[in-house]
Amino acid sequence: MTESTVKADRRAFVSKLLGLVPDALVVTGLGSASYDVFAAGDRDKNYYLWGAMGGAAPLALGLALAQPDRPVVCITGDGEQLMGVGSLGSIAARQPRNLTIVVLDNGHFGETGMQRSHTSLGTDLVAVAKGFGIADAFGVDSIARVGEIAERVNARLGPTFVRVAIEADEPPRALPPRDGTYIKNRFRAALGLAPF
Amino acid sequence: MTQTAPAPAWQQDIFRILKSGGVRQIAYVPDAGHSHVIRGAIADPDIQDVVLTTEEEGVAVVSGAWLGGQRAALLMQSSGVGNCVNMFSLLQAAQFPFFTLVTMRGEYADFNPWQGPMGRATQDALELMGITVLRASEPEEVGEIVQAGFDAAFEAGERVAVLLGQNLIGRKKWERK
């Protein structure tokens, strides 16, 4: 795998992307990706995971199928996506038009001390996503291409997978709410849904 | 594929309960005992079938469905319960309503000893993770028990698994003819 020396700043990238997709329902994988999304501004239509590693993409799939008229964006990290990698196949099998998976790939398990992940050791997540059947899969390494991703999110023309090469740095922690029941009910209320 | 005989009545009961209960997504790793419900989901324009590579994805899928305002059910074999254990944290951490149907293996005339360990641990594994377990062993009781579990999940917001005893499905035929 060719290692680009230019990489995106994760916070700036996520903040700009979310600014361009104001209607999107956002699901985050645990750890740094959730901090990035929260740091961009808390929204009722964000669902932050604090555990359930590997669950972000399949949770976003169920959400996208339930809300086909709204764009759904899953923002997660390479380690979280790798743990739930089969879900890319399940997404491909359904081809939800309104689902975009954005993997912030720093090649490391950031939350546990920056051990190298598989994407530093030969795994190409774009090839993996394409292999599973997500045809619109591509990589970016610059904030200059955020607009392309946002256009796809808003257009809802088919599932998209984006691998964003980011710096392996650790921006200040910005911790979203940890009360899963609260964010669940807040999210549903934002969609006009009552608690059970 | 050859035309199969009509599905057993208990399997028809299950699909009827899910359908009349407004289930809009059925996520599954397949099993013979779920085959009628899976076929029904695929054929029904109001239900989206979601085939999974591993059962834990399904825990997240049905939670995402609930976030988006839809009822969903997860179908798996007893072996799949073991694959789900950490993902069950999601259900407790956020108090998601949850309904799963689990066909049992390794408990009744099973030819395959590899099914035994997880089959024997299935109920305990679910209960350890805070999921209420019901069980249907006789064809006539399947409808009533599945309905009870379904209502507990979606009317009371509980996390419920209904185990479907292996004797419902009968002995697996190992010889291909």
Tab-separated table of C-alpha atoms in Angstrom:
chain	number	residue	atom	x	y	z
A	1	MET	CA	0.000	0.000	0.000
A	2	THR	CA	1.334	3.399	-0.918
A	3	GLU	CA	1.628	5.512	2.180
A	4	SER	CA	0.709	9.083	1.495
A	5	THR	CA	2.648	11.601	3.533
A	6	VAL	CA	-0.189	14.117	3.387
A	7	LYS	CA	-3.022	13.360	5.750
A	8	ALA	CA	-6.109	15.132	6.950
A	9	ASP	CA	-6.649	16.695	10.346
A	10	ARG	CA	-9.453	14.594	11.819
A	11	ARG	CA	-11.232	17.317	13.758
A	12	ALA	CA	-11.218	19.803	10.895
A	13	PHE	CA	-12.333	17.122	8.443
A	14	VAL	CA	-15.256	15.894	10.529
A	15	SER	CA	-16.339	19.404	11.438
A	16	LYS	CA	-16.404	20.525	7.822
A	17	LEU	CA	-18.227	17.395	6.688
A	18	LEU	CA	-20.943	17.684	9.328
A	19	GLY	CA	-21.401	21.341	8.489
A	20	LEU	CA	-22.249	20.340	4.924
A	21	VAL	CA	-24.787	17.633	5.845
A	22	PRO	CA	-27.097	19.359	8.329
A	23	ASP	CA	-29.952	16.891	7.816
A	24	ALA	CA	-27.871	13.770	8.298
A	25	LEU	CA	-28.477	11.228	11.024
A	26	VAL	CA	-25.035	10.455	12.415
A	27	VAL	CA	-23.821	7.279	14.133
A	28	THR	CA	-20.339	7.189	15.613
A	29	GLY	CA	-18.066	4.322	16.492
A	30	LEU	CA	-16.593	4.319	19.965
A	31	GLY	CA	-13.488	6.302	20.839
A	32	SER	CA	-11.868	9.068	18.888
A	33	ALA	CA	-14.446	9.198	16.107
A	34	SER	CA	-17.152	9.992	18.643
A	35	TYR	CA	-14.983	12.728	20.164
A	36	ASP	CA	-14.476	14.252	16.722
A	37	VAL	CA	-18.202	14.290	16.031
A	38	PHE	CA	-19.027	15.711	19.450
A	39	ALA	CA	-16.299	18.353	19.134
A	40	ALA	CA	-17.953	19.527	15.916
A	41	GLY	CA	-21.045	20.390	17.964
A	42	ASP	CA	-23.486	18.151	19.800
A	43	ARG	CA	-26.648	17.398	17.813
A	44	ASP	CA	-29.826	15.560	18.762
A	45	LYS	CA	-29.438	13.554	15.569
A	46	ASN	CA	-26.105	12.079	16.667
A	47	TYR	CA	-25.960	8.603	18.153
A	48	TYR	CA	-22.646	8.051	19.943
A	49	LEU	CA	-21.438	4.565	20.789
A	50	TRP	CA	-19.237	4.147	23.847
A	51	GLY	CA	-18.883	0.398	23.455
A	52	ALA	CA	-20.362	-2.314	21.233
A	53	MET	CA	-17.191	-2.236	19.161
A	54	GLY	CA	-17.923	-3.196	15.588
A	55	GLY	CA	-21.515	-2.059	15.928
A	56	ALA	CA	-21.431	1.375	14.334
A	57	ALA	CA	-21.864	0.347	10.700
A	58	PRO	CA	-24.589	-2.266	11.299
A	59	LEU	CA	-26.446	0.117	13.626
A	60	ALA	CA	-26.279	2.720	10.876
A	61	LEU	CA	-27.603	0.089	8.445
A	62	GLY	CA	-30.708	-0.561	10.537
A	63	LEU	CA	-31.228	3.164	10.912
A	64	ALA	CA	-30.769	3.821	7.188
A	65	LEU	CA	-33.304	1.132	6.301
A	66	ALA	CA	-35.775	2.618	8.778
A	67	GLN	CA	-35.294	6.197	7.552
A	68	PRO	CA	-34.807	5.907	3.790
A	69	ASP	CA	-35.636	9.561	3.140
A	70	ARG	CA	-32.863	10.900	5.346
A	71	PRO	CA	-29.131	10.636	4.842
A	72	VAL	CA	-27.354	8.477	7.407
A	73	VAL	CA	-23.638	8.854	8.040
A	74	CYS	CA	-21.547	6.446	10.081
A	75	ILE	CA	-18.308	7.993	11.297
A	76	THR	CA	-15.911	5.542	12.842
A	77	GLY	CA	-12.274	4.544	13.091
A	78	ASP	CA	-10.236	1.841	11.398
A	79	GLY	CA	-10.112	-0.384	14.472
A	80	GLU	CA	-13.858	-0.197	15.086
A	81	GLN	CA	-14.664	-0.886	11.451
A	82	LEU	CA	-12.258	-3.798	11.322
A	83	MET	CA	-14.012	-5.466	14.262
A	84	GLY	CA	-17.325	-5.267	12.421
A	85	VAL	CA	-15.908	-5.680	8.949
A	86	GLY	CA	-18.489	-8.235	7.846
A	87	SER	CA	-21.173	-5.598	8.216
A	88	LEU	CA	-19.839	-4.060	4.997
A	89	GLY	CA	-21.086	-7.222	3.300
A	90	SER	CA	-24.466	-6.904	4.974
A	91	ILE	CA	-24.661	-3.276	3.843
A	92	ALA	CA	-23.715	-4.258	0.310
A	93	ALA	CA	-26.396	-6.952	0.291
A	94	ARG	CA	-29.046	-4.292	1.005
A	95	GLN	CA	-27.501	-1.389	-0.952
A	96	PRO	CA	-29.180	1.330	1.154
A	97	ARG	CA	-29.120	4.462	-0.984
A	98	ASN	CA	-28.906	6.766	2.015
A	99	LEU	CA	-25.943	5.314	3.907
A	100	THR	CA	-22.390	6.634	3.900
A	101	ILE	CA	-19.639	5.012	5.944
A	102	VAL	CA	-16.718	7.311	6.751
A	103	VAL	CA	-13.728	5.566	8.299
A	104	LEU	CA	-11.154	7.847	9.880
A	105	ASP	CA	-8.082	5.728	9.338
A	106	ASN	CA	-4.963	6.539	11.294
A	107	GLY	CA	-3.705	2.977	11.113
A	108	HIS	CA	-3.750	2.658	14.870
A	109	PHE	CA	-5.884	1.707	17.845
A	110	GLY	CA	-5.903	5.190	19.313
A	111	GLU	CA	-7.906	4.555	22.449
A	112	THR	CA	-5.619	1.860	23.810
A	113	GLY	CA	-2.191	3.392	23.308
A	114	MET	CA	-1.678	3.743	19.564
A	115	GLN	CA	-0.845	0.166	18.707
A	116	ARG	CA	-0.677	-0.382	14.959
A	117	SER	CA	-3.851	-1.714	13.356
A	118	HIS	CA	-4.217	-3.910	10.312
A	119	THR	CA	-4.447	-0.884	8.049
A	120	SER	CA	-0.832	-0.104	8.969
A	121	LEU	CA	0.062	-3.703	8.237
A	122	GLY	CA	-1.360	-4.246	4.785
A	123	THR	CA	-5.165	-4.076	4.949
A	124	ASP	CA	-6.692	-1.724	2.394
A	125	LEU	CA	-10.169	-0.839	3.642
A	126	VAL	CA	-11.265	0.623	0.309
A	127	ALA	CA	-10.433	-2.645	-1.413
A	128	VAL	CA	-12.216	-4.509	1.374
A	129	ALA	CA	-15.357	-2.403	0.945
A	130	LYS	CA	-15.296	-2.838	-2.832
A	131	GLY	CA	-14.729	-6.546	-2.405
A	132	PHE	CA	-17.795	-6.782	-0.198
A	133	GLY	CA	-19.824	-5.096	-2.919
A	134	ILE	CA	-19.874	-1.399	-2.071
A	135	ALA	CA	-18.963	-0.124	-5.516
A	136	ASP	CA	-18.715	3.528	-4.530
A	137	ALA	CA	-15.725	3.164	-2.241
A	138	PHE	CA	-12.749	5.487	-2.312
A	139	GLY	CA	-10.035	7.052	-0.219
A	140	VAL	CA	-9.226	10.676	0.485
A	141	ASP	CA	-6.349	12.254	2.339
A	142	SER	CA	-7.287	15.912	2.257
A	143	ILE	CA	-9.987	18.162	3.610
A	144	ALA	CA	-10.230	19.599	0.088
A	145	ARG	CA	-12.345	16.561	-0.861
A	146	VAL	CA	-14.934	16.876	1.907
A	147	GLY	CA	-17.347	18.436	-0.574
A	148	GLU	CA	-17.395	15.283	-2.707
A	149	ILE	CA	-18.369	13.209	0.296
A	150	ALA	CA	-21.058	15.645	1.400
A	151	GLU	CA	-22.569	15.637	-2.084
A	152	ARG	CA	-22.901	11.883	-1.967
A	153	VAL	CA	-24.401	11.978	1.523
A	154	ASN	CA	-27.025	14.482	0.503
A	155	ALA	CA	-27.779	12.880	-2.879
A	156	ARG	CA	-28.675	9.451	-1.402
A	157	LEU	CA	-27.859	7.595	-4.599
A	158	GLY	CA	-26.320	4.480	-3.127
A	159	PRO	CA	-24.131	3.265	-0.301
A	160	THR	CA	-20.759	4.955	-0.146
A	161	PHE	CA	-17.629	3.983	1.732
A	162	VAL	CA	-14.912	6.563	2.327
A	163	ARG	CA	-11.579	5.888	3.927
A	164	VAL	CA	-10.060	9.126	5.195
A	165	ALA	CA	-6.327	9.025	5.835
A	166	ILE	CA	-5.821	11.043	8.997
A	167	GLU	CA	-2.870	11.968	11.146
A	168	ALA	CA	-2.208	9.584	14.031
A	169	ASP	CA	-2.413	12.352	16.561
A	170	GLU	CA	-4.593	12.664	19.623
A	171	PRO	CA	-6.567	15.889	19.759
A	172	PRO	CA	-7.923	16.964	23.148
A	173	ARG	CA	-10.688	14.677	24.323
A	174	ALA	CA	-14.211	15.964	23.806
A	175	LEU	CA	-16.494	13.519	25.540
A	176	PRO	CA	-20.075	13.059	24.306
A	177	PRO	CA	-22.869	11.990	26.665
A	178	ARG	CA	-22.361	8.438	27.944
A	179	ASP	CA	-25.979	7.805	28.860
A	180	GLY	CA	-27.104	5.587	26.007
A	181	THR	CA	-30.765	5.731	26.995
A	182	TYR	CA	-30.709	9.520	27.015
A	183	ILE	CA	-29.120	9.833	23.595
A	184	LYS	CA	-31.447	7.154	22.228
A	185	ASN	CA	-34.553	8.975	23.413
A	186	ARG	CA	-33.163	12.346	22.382
A	187	PHE	CA	-32.405	11.003	18.914
A	188	ARG	CA	-35.877	9.506	18.538
A	189	ALA	CA	-37.515	12.671	19.789
A	190	ALA	CA	-35.645	14.610	17.096
A	191	LEU	CA	-37.338	12.337	14.558
A	192	GLY	CA	-40.714	12.854	16.159
A	193	LEU	CA	-40.724	9.404	17.750
A	194	ALA	CA	-41.961	8.680	21.264
A	195	PRO	CA	-40.219	6.429	23.771
A	196	PHE	CA	-41.593	2.899	23.601
B	1	MET	CA	-34.893	-25.821	-6.036
B	2	THR	CA	-37.707	-28.252	-5.484
B	3	GLN	CA	-41.054	-27.079	-4.200
B	4	THR	CA	-41.117	-27.728	-0.485
B	5	ALA	CA	-44.006	-28.869	1.647
B	6	PRO	CA	-45.955	-26.154	3.498
B	7	ALA	CA	-44.041	-24.791	6.481
B	8	PRO	CA	-44.964	-26.205	9.888
B	9	ALA	CA	-47.802	-24.319	11.538
B	10	TRP	CA	-45.573	-23.045	14.334
B	11	GLN	CA	-43.303	-21.330	11.825
B	12	GLN	CA	-46.337	-19.764	10.194
B	13	ASP	CA	-47.461	-18.588	13.630
B	14	ILE	CA	-44.139	-16.824	14.120
B	15	PHE	CA	-44.289	-14.957	10.850
B	16	ARG	CA	-47.884	-13.945	11.526
B	17	ILE	CA	-46.914	-12.504	14.924
B	18	LEU	CA	-44.004	-10.528	13.501
B	19	LYS	CA	-46.054	-9.250	10.592
B	20	SER	CA	-49.114	-8.284	12.622
B	21	GLY	CA	-46.830	-6.724	15.234
B	22	GLY	CA	-45.539	-4.276	12.673
B	23	VAL	CA	-42.014	-5.658	12.308
B	24	ARG	CA	-40.359	-3.911	9.375
B	25	GLN	CA	-36.880	-5.439	9.464
B	26	ILE	CA	-35.877	-9.052	10.010
B	27	ALA	CA	-32.149	-9.573	10.450
B	28	TYR	CA	-30.848	-13.106	10.414
B	29	VAL	CA	-28.195	-15.697	10.180
B	30	PRO	CA	-30.245	-18.501	8.675
B	31	ASP	CA	-31.434	-21.762	10.106
B	32	ALA	CA	-33.804	-24.426	8.897
B	33	GLY	CA	-36.189	-23.537	11.710
B	34	HIS	CA	-36.312	-19.928	10.555
B	35	SER	CA	-36.646	-20.714	6.873
B	36	HIS	CA	-40.353	-19.909	6.574
B	37	VAL	CA	-39.962	-16.557	8.334
B	38	ILE	CA	-36.944	-15.659	6.205
B	39	ARG	CA	-38.808	-16.541	3.011
B	40	GLY	CA	-41.742	-14.512	4.253
B	41	ALA	CA	-39.546	-11.507	4.969
B	42	ILE	CA	-37.953	-11.654	1.533
B	43	ALA	CA	-41.352	-11.921	-0.151
B	44	ASP	CA	-43.048	-9.179	1.889
B	45	PRO	CA	-42.671	-5.675	0.426
B	46	ASP	CA	-43.220	-4.130	3.867
B	47	ILE	CA	-40.437	-6.095	5.547
B	48	GLN	CA	-36.749	-5.681	4.803
B	49	ASP	CA	-34.690	-8.816	5.235
B	50	VAL	CA	-31.132	-8.256	6.383
B	51	VAL	CA	-28.769	-11.181	5.990
B	52	LEU	CA	-25.826	-10.953	8.403
B	53	THR	CA	-22.296	-12.269	8.327
B	54	THR	CA	-22.388	-12.715	12.105
B	55	GLU	CA	-25.212	-12.452	14.602
B	56	GLU	CA	-23.713	-9.567	16.567
B	57	GLU	CA	-24.285	-7.318	13.568
B	58	GLY	CA	-27.949	-8.074	14.003
B	59	VAL	CA	-27.998	-6.751	17.562
B	60	ALA	CA	-26.805	-3.428	16.171
B	61	VAL	CA	-29.092	-3.536	13.121
B	62	VAL	CA	-32.260	-4.006	15.163
B	63	SER	CA	-31.168	-1.253	17.556
B	64	GLY	CA	-30.594	1.071	14.617
B	65	ALA	CA	-34.031	0.179	13.309
B	66	TRP	CA	-35.547	1.159	16.649
B	67	LEU	CA	-33.643	4.440	16.643
B	68	GLY	CA	-35.216	5.113	13.277
B	69	GLY	CA	-38.722	4.226	14.414
B	70	GLN	CA	-39.090	0.653	13.181
B	71	ARG	CA	-39.606	-2.611	14.993
B	72	ALA	CA	-37.145	-5.308	14.023
B	73	ALA	CA	-36.456	-8.896	15.011
B	74	LEU	CA	-33.272	-10.952	14.996
B	75	LEU	CA	-33.214	-14.633	14.041
B	76	MET	CA	-30.318	-16.928	14.831
B	77	GLN	CA	-29.219	-20.350	16.009
B	78	SER	CA	-28.013	-20.992	19.528
B	79	SER	CA	-24.400	-20.859	18.320
B	80	GLY	CA	-24.984	-17.258	17.310
B	81	VAL	CA	-25.770	-16.208	20.863
B	82	GLY	CA	-22.129	-16.720	21.698
B	83	ASN	CA	-21.109	-14.419	18.882
B	84	CYS	CA	-23.296	-11.645	20.293
B	85	VAL	CA	-22.183	-11.421	23.889
B	86	ASN	CA	-20.351	-8.090	23.982
B	87	MET	CA	-22.727	-6.518	21.474
B	88	PHE	CA	-25.558	-7.214	23.922
B	89	SER	CA	-23.999	-4.391	25.986
B	90	LEU	CA	-25.597	-1.987	23.537
B	91	LEU	CA	-29.053	-3.210	24.524
B	92	GLN	CA	-28.501	-2.698	28.228
B	93	ALA	CA	-26.522	0.514	27.953
B	94	ALA	CA	-29.277	2.196	25.985
B	95	GLN	CA	-32.305	0.137	27.074
B	96	PHE	CA	-33.269	-0.807	23.564
B	97	PRO	CA	-36.345	-2.990	23.124
B	98	PHE	CA	-34.994	-6.253	21.717
B	99	PHE	CA	-36.614	-9.387	20.377
B	100	THR	CA	-34.740	-12.418	19.137
B	101	LEU	CA	-35.777	-15.923	18.166
B	102	VAL	CA	-33.145	-18.578	18.732
B	103	THR	CA	-33.383	-22.071	17.288
B	104	MET	CA	-31.620	-24.518	19.558
B	105	ARG	CA	-28.829	-26.886	18.651
B	106	GLY	CA	-26.933	-29.407	20.690
B	107	GLU	CA	-29.831	-30.378	22.940
B	108	TYR	CA	-31.963	-32.996	21.200
B	109	ALA	CA	-30.638	-35.850	19.116
B	110	ASP	CA	-27.903	-33.671	17.717
B	111	PHE	CA	-25.415	-35.626	15.646
B	112	ASN	CA	-22.792	-32.882	15.887
B	113	PRO	CA	-20.946	-32.661	19.200
B	114	TRP	CA	-19.560	-29.238	18.260
B	115	GLN	CA	-23.041	-27.789	18.758
B	116	GLY	CA	-23.207	-29.003	22.360
B	117	PRO	CA	-21.038	-26.489	24.229
B	118	MET	CA	-22.788	-23.349	22.989
B	119	GLY	CA	-26.196	-25.009	22.997
B	120	ARG	CA	-25.838	-25.824	26.684
B	121	ALA	CA	-24.628	-22.297	27.464
B	122	THR	CA	-27.176	-20.407	25.368
B	123	GLN	CA	-29.759	-19.618	28.034
B	124	ASP	CA	-27.141	-18.696	30.642
B	125	ALA	CA	-25.251	-16.489	28.187
B	126	LEU	CA	-28.394	-14.559	27.353
B	127	GLU	CA	-29.371	-14.199	31.000
B	128	LEU	CA	-25.868	-13.116	31.993
B	129	MET	CA	-26.248	-10.253	29.546
B	130	GLY	CA	-29.582	-9.166	30.972
B	131	ILE	CA	-31.883	-10.730	28.415
B	132	THR	CA	-35.094	-12.426	29.541
B	133	VAL	CA	-35.355	-15.953	28.182
B	134	LEU	CA	-38.568	-17.741	27.247
B	135	ARG	CA	-38.721	-21.156	25.706
B	136	ALA	CA	-41.103	-22.986	23.409
B	137	SER	CA	-40.687	-26.725	23.076
B	138	GLU	CA	-44.053	-27.894	21.733
B	139	PRO	CA	-45.462	-26.785	18.387
B	140	GLU	CA	-48.809	-25.773	19.925
B	141	GLU	CA	-47.211	-23.399	22.430
B	142	VAL	CA	-44.920	-21.552	20.005
B	143	GLY	CA	-47.456	-18.925	19.008
B	144	GLU	CA	-48.464	-18.045	22.551
B	145	ILE	CA	-44.920	-17.831	23.883
B	146	VAL	CA	-43.561	-15.916	20.899
B	147	GLN	CA	-46.423	-13.439	21.211
B	148	ALA	CA	-45.740	-13.035	24.925
B	149	GLY	CA	-42.076	-12.339	24.306
B	150	PHE	CA	-42.831	-10.007	21.446
B	151	ASP	CA	-45.230	-7.965	23.577
B	152	ALA	CA	-42.743	-7.789	26.450
B	153	ALA	CA	-40.143	-6.417	24.030
B	154	PHE	CA	-42.218	-3.840	22.219
B	155	GLU	CA	-44.926	-2.988	24.729
B	156	ALA	CA	-42.762	-3.064	27.855
B	157	GLY	CA	-39.433	-2.226	26.241
B	158	GLU	CA	-37.715	-5.369	27.472
B	159	ARG	CA	-34.943	-7.442	26.012
B	160	VAL	CA	-36.328	-10.889	25.232
B	161	ALA	CA	-35.107	-14.082	23.609
B	162	VAL	CA	-37.414	-16.972	22.777
B	163	LEU	CA	-35.589	-20.269	22.479
B	164	LEU	CA	-37.181	-22.660	20.008
B	165	GLY	CA	-36.428	-26.206	21.153
B	166	GLN	CA	-34.524	-28.442	18.802
B	167	ASN	CA	-37.254	-31.059	18.997
B	168	LEU	CA	-39.504	-28.659	17.068
B	169	ILE	CA	-37.302	-29.130	14.059
B	170	GLY	CA	-36.572	-32.782	14.633
B	171	ARG	CA	-33.587	-34.806	13.704
B	172	LYS	CA	-31.374	-33.349	11.053
B	173	LYS	CA	-30.870	-35.696	8.133
B	174	TRP	CA	-27.183	-36.033	7.484
B	175	GLU	CA	-27.307	-38.325	4.493
B	176	ARG	CA	-27.852	-36.506	1.230
B	177	LYS	CA	-30.096	-38.431	-1.102
